[in-house]
């Protein structure tokens, strides 16, 4: 067990370092945008924005989810003499890719933001690093699948344990999604080396969003694994329904990919019929999230009823709000309500036109990735560390306040950004004061409030770092803490067989992705688009 714990820890610690580093860049941006700090010479807004986006959205989340998936796989599938070479190879590949990309960004050779939109052209080492990071995740995926096959071989006819089913489902979705980024890299890497005269900008952007939207669901599925299968153990609850949980994940597998063009409503060159198709599919992918909201609250309520509590208020009051892991997840869920409804606005073509290029969008994705995903992962880290290291968590009070501050900071920052966006404040730009033009004065208070939220978030992440370092140095041995997983209620209905066929459903998912993208792909490919030689604007 110790050997496996070390591998999981390597992933979790890498994620921890990434989130702490990313937070430093984040708070500086917020302050600089509010005009609160004069920009020091070393502070290059767009370079730091790129570093923040890549470290948070790509590195922190991905390393945590790969670690979590290995954890649930190793703990649920007993396998004597398990080899870990493949698992470690994946981690090393991911780490080398991350370091390559991060060094290139920080040295000022890849100021292309986290979407790396062409014709902005980074040094090849940025694209190569990002590709290695993705290929490393494929190796981790292979490790998870290989264990699933081992389980099937050795226990034929037994359903795959739910947490492993979810992890494998998440990775099947991820493999389909990352095909898009690999296709994009096949265009960008030769171009960045100067081997091709130019690149079809619109095509690369479409490939990016083919990957970029499901990336969001990769985070969400990671959080759902925790909410469905681990969190109930904190409030004495159970899994509401094994079948519904599997259905949710299969729906996410099917519907996460064929929706990415909702990020491109404002882009030219894509026929509006494809935009309509992706819009309708986007409303489809909201369904598994509604199912989850229902299932999680039902699980809360069943646990409360067992304790003799009745009604909404008593159910909420019965939950363990003083447990850092629980409070992190619960606050993450609350932020997801904000993120989810904002997402419905963005997914509507006509309303997206109003908010698309404004900081509303930044408020939206901070409420989603920064809320349910990041806060759940941080909370789960508090739960994981004692189980992986055998050390008692240092500073439980600090950890609890960390989760509360995060919720408060994210709420203040995200709501101010939403509001400033409605007033027309742009995104992606470092300077929004517009020489004190009247319009800029209207959003100035919101920018200051957003920066205040950013500072609260930064204090929160400092608390997280303090707990991590404190736990390491205090080195207080704990009694064995069980890494237990929630179970369905005894006597609940058996799961229909159709919901067990993970790999068959992934073929359907791939077919849906191909159907949704082949039309726009052919259009963009044959549009005789100008091949952009690329440029450095920095
Ligand atoms: Cu999206």
XYZ file of C-alpha atoms and ligand atoms in Angstrom:
539
model
C 0.000 0.000 0.000
C 2.862 2.344 0.895
C 4.307 2.167 -2.626
C 0.959 3.122 -4.157
C 0.483 5.920 -1.639
C 3.789 7.454 -2.720
C 2.670 7.595 -6.352
C -0.668 9.190 -5.450
C 1.160 11.662 -3.181
C 3.482 12.664 -6.016
C 0.411 13.709 -8.037
C -1.296 15.469 -5.125
C 1.846 17.387 -4.080
C 2.502 18.527 -7.658
C -1.082 19.803 -7.779
C -0.544 21.608 -4.447
C 2.596 23.381 -5.674
C 0.821 24.402 -8.905
C -2.203 25.884 -7.133
C -0.051 27.882 -4.678
C 2.161 29.259 -7.450
C -0.829 30.016 -9.677
C -2.478 31.942 -6.829
C 0.484 34.338 -6.570
C 0.101 35.314 -10.229
C -3.667 35.506 -9.845
C -3.719 37.996 -6.973
C -1.156 40.227 -8.708
C -3.351 40.381 -11.811
C -6.422 41.304 -9.801
C -4.548 44.105 -8.023
C -2.953 45.391 -11.199
C -6.284 45.449 -13.026
C -7.933 47.364 -10.203
C -5.132 49.906 -10.447
C -4.284 49.125 -6.832
C -0.620 48.477 -7.414
C 1.770 50.193 -9.743
C 3.068 47.487 -12.039
C 6.628 46.503 -11.037
C 9.038 46.092 -13.939
C 9.171 42.353 -13.505
C 5.389 42.074 -13.584
C 4.354 41.422 -17.135
C 0.538 41.153 -17.089
C 0.016 38.826 -20.037
C 2.907 36.566 -19.166
C 1.565 36.148 -15.628
C -1.973 35.691 -16.943
C -0.723 32.838 -19.116
C 1.140 31.293 -16.177
C -1.939 31.639 -13.937
C -4.277 30.058 -16.483
C -1.991 27.176 -17.393
C -1.015 26.375 -13.791
C -4.587 26.468 -12.475
C -6.688 25.143 -15.342
C -4.288 22.623 -16.841
C -1.677 21.637 -14.254
C -3.336 21.801 -10.815
C -6.620 20.221 -11.863
C -5.070 17.550 -14.070
C -2.508 16.392 -11.505
C -5.154 16.227 -8.806
C -7.557 14.198 -10.939
C -4.867 11.767 -12.098
C -3.835 11.298 -8.444
C -7.430 10.844 -7.296
C -8.156 8.332 -10.064
C -5.125 6.240 -9.186
C -6.135 6.416 -5.513
C -9.681 5.154 -6.067
C -8.421 2.479 -8.450
C -5.740 1.144 -6.097
C -8.033 1.220 -3.061
C -10.952 -0.516 -4.761
C -9.164 -3.142 -6.822
C -7.067 -5.432 -4.721
C -4.150 -6.734 -6.709
C -1.251 -8.554 -5.078
C 2.194 -7.613 -6.398
C 0.904 -4.656 -8.390
C 3.535 -3.077 -10.661
C 3.744 0.701 -10.570
C 6.210 1.382 -13.381
C 3.494 2.586 -15.770
C 1.971 4.825 -13.098
C 5.314 6.470 -12.328
C 6.141 6.831 -16.017
C 2.912 8.801 -16.462
C 3.745 11.126 -13.572
C 7.260 11.794 -14.868
C 5.969 12.536 -18.366
C 3.379 14.946 -16.972
C 5.980 16.612 -14.758
C 8.563 17.033 -17.521
C 5.898 18.510 -19.820
C 4.725 20.886 -17.095
C 8.242 22.107 -16.324
C 8.989 22.652 -20.030
C 5.797 24.663 -20.551
C 6.153 26.631 -17.298
C 9.786 27.593 -17.934
C 8.904 28.717 -21.458
C 6.040 30.867 -20.187
C 7.992 32.425 -17.315
C 10.977 33.184 -19.543
C 8.628 35.232 -21.700
C 8.563 32.946 -24.732
C 4.940 31.810 -24.593
C 2.729 34.750 -23.693
C -0.199 33.210 -25.538
C -2.708 32.870 -22.657
C -4.022 29.492 -21.630
C -6.068 29.093 -24.820
C -2.863 29.523 -26.913
C -4.909 30.983 -29.767
C -3.072 31.218 -33.078
C -1.829 33.477 -34.659
C -0.081 34.203 -31.350
C 3.014 32.076 -31.659
C 4.913 30.605 -28.711
C 8.295 28.876 -28.694
C 8.083 25.191 -29.658
C 8.994 24.091 -26.123
C 5.639 25.425 -24.868
C 3.631 23.302 -27.296
C 5.906 20.296 -26.774
C 5.594 20.630 -23.002
C 1.800 20.853 -23.156
C 1.737 17.784 -25.431
C 3.884 15.788 -22.992
C 1.550 16.760 -20.155
C -1.394 15.379 -22.130
C 0.469 12.234 -23.200
C 1.376 11.648 -19.545
C -2.322 11.659 -18.648
C -2.889 9.010 -21.313
C -0.353 6.798 -19.558
C -2.227 7.283 -16.266
C -5.471 6.478 -18.109
C -3.877 3.294 -19.415
C -2.930 2.347 -15.825
C -6.565 2.799 -14.710
C -7.969 0.828 -17.686
C -5.413 -1.944 -17.192
C -6.599 -2.371 -13.603
C -10.227 -2.426 -14.787
C -9.340 -5.231 -17.221
C -7.552 -7.092 -14.424
C -10.701 -6.784 -12.293
C -12.876 -8.089 -15.119
C -10.521 -11.002 -15.769
C -10.318 -12.077 -12.147
C -13.934 -11.451 -11.069
C -16.087 -12.056 -14.142
C -19.695 -10.940 -13.848
C -19.050 -8.547 -10.927
C -19.826 -4.881 -11.659
C -16.785 -2.596 -11.616
C -16.698 -0.842 -8.204
C -18.482 2.503 -8.581
C -15.495 4.808 -7.841
C -13.337 2.947 -10.378
C -16.176 2.975 -12.904
C -16.340 6.742 -12.493
C -12.572 7.205 -12.805
C -12.444 5.031 -15.926
C -15.437 6.873 -17.404
C -13.722 10.199 -16.728
C -10.594 9.033 -18.529
C -12.513 7.643 -21.512
C -14.106 11.069 -21.880
C -10.674 12.662 -21.451
C -9.022 10.515 -24.138
C -11.752 11.429 -26.653
C -11.446 15.098 -25.689
C -7.667 15.311 -25.816
C -7.664 13.950 -29.383
C -8.604 17.537 -30.244
C -5.601 19.085 -28.559
C -3.305 16.489 -30.126
C -4.717 17.345 -33.574
C -4.143 21.018 -32.818
C -0.562 20.349 -31.733
C 0.091 18.491 -34.982
C -0.586 21.824 -36.705
C 1.027 24.134 -34.155
C 4.300 22.330 -33.450
C 5.612 22.244 -37.069
C 4.393 25.832 -37.460
C 6.221 27.001 -34.326
C 9.428 25.409 -35.626
C 8.923 27.319 -38.903
C 8.528 24.132 -40.958
C 5.158 25.221 -42.348
C 4.480 28.657 -43.856
C 1.350 29.252 -41.802
C -1.536 27.809 -39.875
C -5.314 27.769 -40.369
C -6.260 29.885 -37.359
C -9.951 29.010 -37.247
C -9.233 25.307 -37.496
C -6.792 25.402 -34.564
C -9.311 27.324 -32.477
C -12.010 24.769 -33.222
C -9.653 21.954 -32.209
C -8.896 23.853 -29.028
C -12.563 24.076 -28.029
C -13.203 20.489 -29.054
C -10.852 19.865 -26.097
C -11.490 23.017 -24.057
C -15.090 22.379 -23.153
C -14.706 18.739 -22.071
C -11.714 19.922 -20.033
C -14.317 21.669 -17.847
C -16.202 18.396 -17.484
C -12.976 16.596 -16.644
C -12.773 18.859 -13.567
C -16.435 18.396 -12.769
C -16.283 14.607 -13.083
C -13.301 14.612 -10.710
C -15.378 16.567 -8.189
C -18.385 14.275 -8.736
C -16.297 11.164 -7.941
C -15.657 12.752 -4.544
C -19.220 14.002 -3.956
C -20.850 10.708 -4.882
C -18.491 8.120 -3.417
C -16.382 9.688 -0.641
C -18.245 12.651 0.826
C -21.258 10.657 2.171
C -18.918 8.926 4.638
C -18.482 12.318 6.359
C -22.177 12.710 7.222
C -23.081 9.082 7.715
C -24.782 8.955 4.343
C -24.976 6.545 1.461
C -24.980 6.655 -2.321
C -28.502 7.607 -3.356
C -28.497 5.209 -6.304
C -25.735 3.203 -7.935
C -27.626 3.165 -11.243
C -28.262 6.902 -11.279
C -24.596 7.592 -10.467
C -23.446 5.460 -13.390
C -26.065 7.027 -15.680
C -24.790 10.498 -14.752
C -21.233 9.600 -15.673
C -22.259 7.917 -18.929
C -24.242 11.020 -19.897
C -21.175 13.144 -19.180
C -19.095 10.772 -21.296
C -21.531 11.145 -24.198
C -22.349 14.849 -23.987
C -19.158 16.586 -22.815
C -17.470 16.698 -26.215
C -20.087 17.542 -28.885
C -20.758 20.987 -27.381
C -17.460 22.892 -27.657
C -18.578 25.310 -30.370
C -20.621 27.156 -27.724
C -17.277 28.839 -27.022
C -17.143 30.004 -30.630
C -20.553 31.616 -31.101
C -18.797 34.910 -31.843
C -16.203 33.406 -34.226
C -16.616 33.761 -37.995
C -16.401 30.901 -40.485
C -18.601 28.409 -38.646
C -22.097 28.003 -40.039
C -24.810 28.988 -37.562
C -26.477 25.564 -37.919
C -23.472 23.972 -36.150
C -23.654 26.645 -33.491
C -27.330 25.804 -32.986
C -26.567 22.079 -32.753
C -23.889 22.664 -30.119
C -26.192 25.007 -28.224
C -28.911 22.346 -27.981
C -26.359 19.710 -26.923
C -25.091 22.104 -24.238
C -28.514 22.190 -22.657
C -28.352 18.379 -22.758
C -25.110 18.235 -20.781
C -26.781 20.262 -18.006
C -29.044 17.263 -17.269
C -26.417 15.096 -15.515
C -25.602 18.078 -13.303
C -29.254 18.423 -12.337
C -29.317 14.660 -11.644
C -26.293 15.139 -9.414
C -27.850 18.038 -7.522
C -30.878 15.838 -6.885
C -28.859 12.756 -5.893
C -26.544 14.623 -3.526
C -29.356 16.392 -1.722
C -31.351 13.164 -1.545
C -28.326 11.550 0.099
C -28.169 14.437 2.617
C -31.846 14.035 3.359
C -31.804 10.258 3.797
C -28.920 10.613 6.266
C -30.818 13.350 8.140
C -34.005 11.283 8.342
C -32.009 8.437 9.910
C -30.933 10.905 12.606
C -34.566 11.857 13.143
C -34.329 15.219 11.386
C -37.034 16.472 9.076
C -37.306 19.216 6.477
C -34.861 21.424 4.573
C -33.529 23.501 7.476
C -32.956 20.532 9.791
C -31.319 18.566 6.983
C -28.861 21.378 6.231
C -28.196 21.920 9.940
C -27.467 18.213 10.443
C -24.487 18.300 8.062
C -20.902 18.398 9.430
C -20.107 22.039 8.598
C -17.087 22.021 10.925
C -15.327 19.298 8.958
C -12.950 21.028 6.477
C -13.434 18.335 3.839
C -17.204 18.523 4.015
C -17.384 22.313 4.159
C -15.030 22.605 1.144
C -17.279 20.349 -0.941
C -20.507 21.987 0.250
C -19.260 25.510 -0.494
C -18.026 24.216 -3.842
C -21.559 22.965 -4.569
C -23.024 26.364 -3.682
C -20.579 28.089 -6.055
C -21.546 25.589 -8.728
C -25.124 26.856 -8.571
C -23.831 30.301 -9.575
C -21.528 28.792 -12.204
C -24.228 26.527 -13.609
C -26.820 29.210 -14.112
C -24.238 31.589 -15.599
C -23.281 28.763 -17.942
C -26.880 28.505 -19.144
C -26.725 32.223 -20.030
C -23.455 31.794 -21.932
C -24.806 28.765 -23.780
C -27.637 30.798 -25.244
C -26.472 32.318 -28.526
C -28.270 35.627 -28.129
C -27.294 36.232 -24.522
C -23.734 35.119 -25.180
C -23.459 37.941 -27.716
C -24.002 40.343 -24.833
C -21.447 38.927 -22.412
C -18.953 37.021 -24.555
C -16.020 39.418 -24.638
C -16.609 40.818 -21.166
C -15.252 39.904 -17.760
C -18.619 38.208 -17.042
C -17.043 35.115 -18.638
C -14.045 35.306 -16.296
C -16.464 35.530 -13.354
C -18.275 32.499 -14.761
C -15.306 30.192 -15.101
C -13.913 31.187 -11.723
C -17.239 30.166 -10.202
C -16.951 26.759 -11.893
C -13.302 25.707 -11.919
C -12.513 27.801 -8.840
C -15.644 26.641 -7.009
C -16.794 23.026 -7.285
C -13.518 21.797 -8.770
C -10.719 23.626 -6.916
C -12.446 23.839 -3.546
C -13.478 20.167 -3.638
C -9.924 19.140 -4.576
C -8.448 21.225 -1.759
C -10.956 19.768 0.720
C -10.267 16.248 -0.520
C -6.554 16.888 -0.030
C -7.254 17.398 3.695
C -8.923 14.005 3.703
C -6.313 12.279 1.545
C -3.110 13.421 3.254
C -3.588 11.538 6.585
C -4.635 8.439 4.644
C -1.613 8.614 2.365
C 1.116 9.718 4.771
C -0.051 8.338 8.119
C 0.378 11.882 9.484
C -2.267 13.769 11.399
C -3.515 16.875 9.590
C -2.028 19.955 11.240
C -4.240 22.985 11.885
C -7.776 21.708 11.331
C -9.143 25.117 12.353
C -6.934 26.815 9.771
C -8.166 24.335 7.178
C -11.781 25.061 8.073
C -11.282 28.812 7.778
C -9.421 28.278 4.532
C -12.571 26.767 2.999
C -14.805 29.581 4.328
C -12.456 32.320 3.109
C -12.244 30.661 -0.292
C -16.022 30.608 -0.591
C -16.305 34.237 0.471
C -13.435 35.414 -1.763
C -14.711 33.534 -4.786
C -18.249 34.798 -4.269
C -17.112 38.430 -4.000
C -14.715 38.170 -6.937
C -16.994 36.219 -9.229
C -20.125 38.303 -8.597
C -18.190 41.559 -9.130
C -16.813 40.202 -12.389
C -20.282 39.150 -13.533
C -21.607 42.611 -12.738
C -18.692 44.478 -14.329
C -19.209 42.340 -17.435
C -22.809 43.484 -17.697
C -21.509 47.043 -17.608
C -19.206 46.145 -20.500
C -15.820 45.699 -18.807
C -13.664 43.716 -21.247
C -11.702 40.561 -20.514
C -8.196 39.521 -21.636
C -6.908 43.098 -21.364
C -4.531 44.421 -18.721
C -5.767 47.998 -18.846
C -9.434 48.756 -18.186
C -9.247 52.325 -16.862
C -9.541 53.848 -20.369
C -8.032 57.126 -19.120
C -10.963 57.468 -16.689
C -13.596 57.567 -19.413
C -17.136 57.619 -17.999
C -17.804 54.013 -19.002
C -14.674 52.797 -17.221
C -15.663 54.688 -14.089
C -18.884 52.669 -14.018
C -17.017 49.401 -13.587
C -14.108 50.677 -11.510
C -15.786 49.890 -8.133
C -16.473 46.338 -9.348
C -12.824 45.891 -10.351
C -11.735 46.997 -6.882
C -14.231 44.611 -5.288
C -12.990 41.796 -7.546
C -9.417 42.521 -6.418
C -10.593 42.417 -2.785
C -12.090 38.989 -3.504
C -8.761 37.989 -5.039
C -6.908 39.053 -1.891
C -9.283 36.970 0.281
C -8.644 34.016 -2.031
C -4.928 34.573 -1.722
C -5.134 34.574 2.093
C -7.153 31.367 1.784
C -4.501 29.677 -0.348
C -1.838 30.810 2.165
C -3.855 28.963 4.848
C -3.862 25.882 2.599
C -0.095 26.121 2.144
C 0.298 26.562 5.922
C -1.700 23.379 6.594
C 0.357 21.473 4.004
C 3.716 22.651 5.395
C 2.558 22.356 9.026
C 1.470 18.749 8.491
C 4.840 17.943 6.979
C 6.889 19.512 9.789
C 4.730 18.536 12.752
C 4.998 14.972 11.488
C 2.548 13.650 14.068
C 1.791 10.015 13.436
C -1.872 9.146 13.295
C -3.722 5.935 13.969
C -4.705 4.167 10.760
C -7.391 6.187 9.055
C -9.680 4.179 6.854
C -10.074 5.299 3.281
C -13.672 4.149 3.134
C -16.065 4.673 0.274
C -19.805 5.239 0.454
C -22.112 2.350 -0.403
C -25.641 2.307 -1.821
C -28.461 1.740 0.657
C -28.790 -1.979 1.445
C -31.623 -3.553 -0.520
C -31.642 -0.894 -3.242
C -32.407 -1.908 -6.826
C -29.743 -3.633 -8.904
C -28.114 -1.492 -11.585
C -29.339 -2.236 -15.130
C -26.754 -4.106 -17.186
C -26.845 -1.454 -19.919
C -25.185 0.975 -17.512
C -22.179 -1.315 -16.976
C -20.815 -1.342 -20.502
C -18.310 1.432 -20.151
C -16.234 0.789 -23.261
C -19.218 0.253 -25.555
C -20.646 3.603 -24.511
C -17.331 5.267 -25.253
C -17.675 4.180 -28.894
C -21.036 5.973 -29.002
C -19.403 9.018 -27.390
C -16.685 9.091 -30.024
C -19.293 8.781 -32.783
C -21.247 11.731 -31.351
C -18.086 13.833 -31.233
C -17.274 12.990 -34.850
C -20.848 13.799 -35.940
C -20.855 17.135 -34.146
C -17.502 18.253 -35.518
C -17.124 16.752 -38.991
C -19.407 19.405 -40.545
C -17.592 22.453 -39.160
C -14.254 20.713 -39.744
C -14.983 20.205 -43.469
C -16.192 23.792 -43.776
C -13.128 25.280 -42.150
C -10.781 22.937 -43.958
C -12.184 23.879 -47.379
C -12.644 27.543 -46.648
C -9.292 28.339 -48.287
C -8.477 30.140 -45.099
C -5.507 32.426 -45.041
C -2.603 30.576 -43.475
C -1.281 32.865 -40.766
C 2.513 33.041 -40.399
C 2.043 33.825 -36.695
C 3.309 36.645 -34.552
C 4.605 37.747 -31.202
C 2.651 40.649 -29.846
C 4.718 40.813 -26.688
Cu -17.982 25.143 -22.426
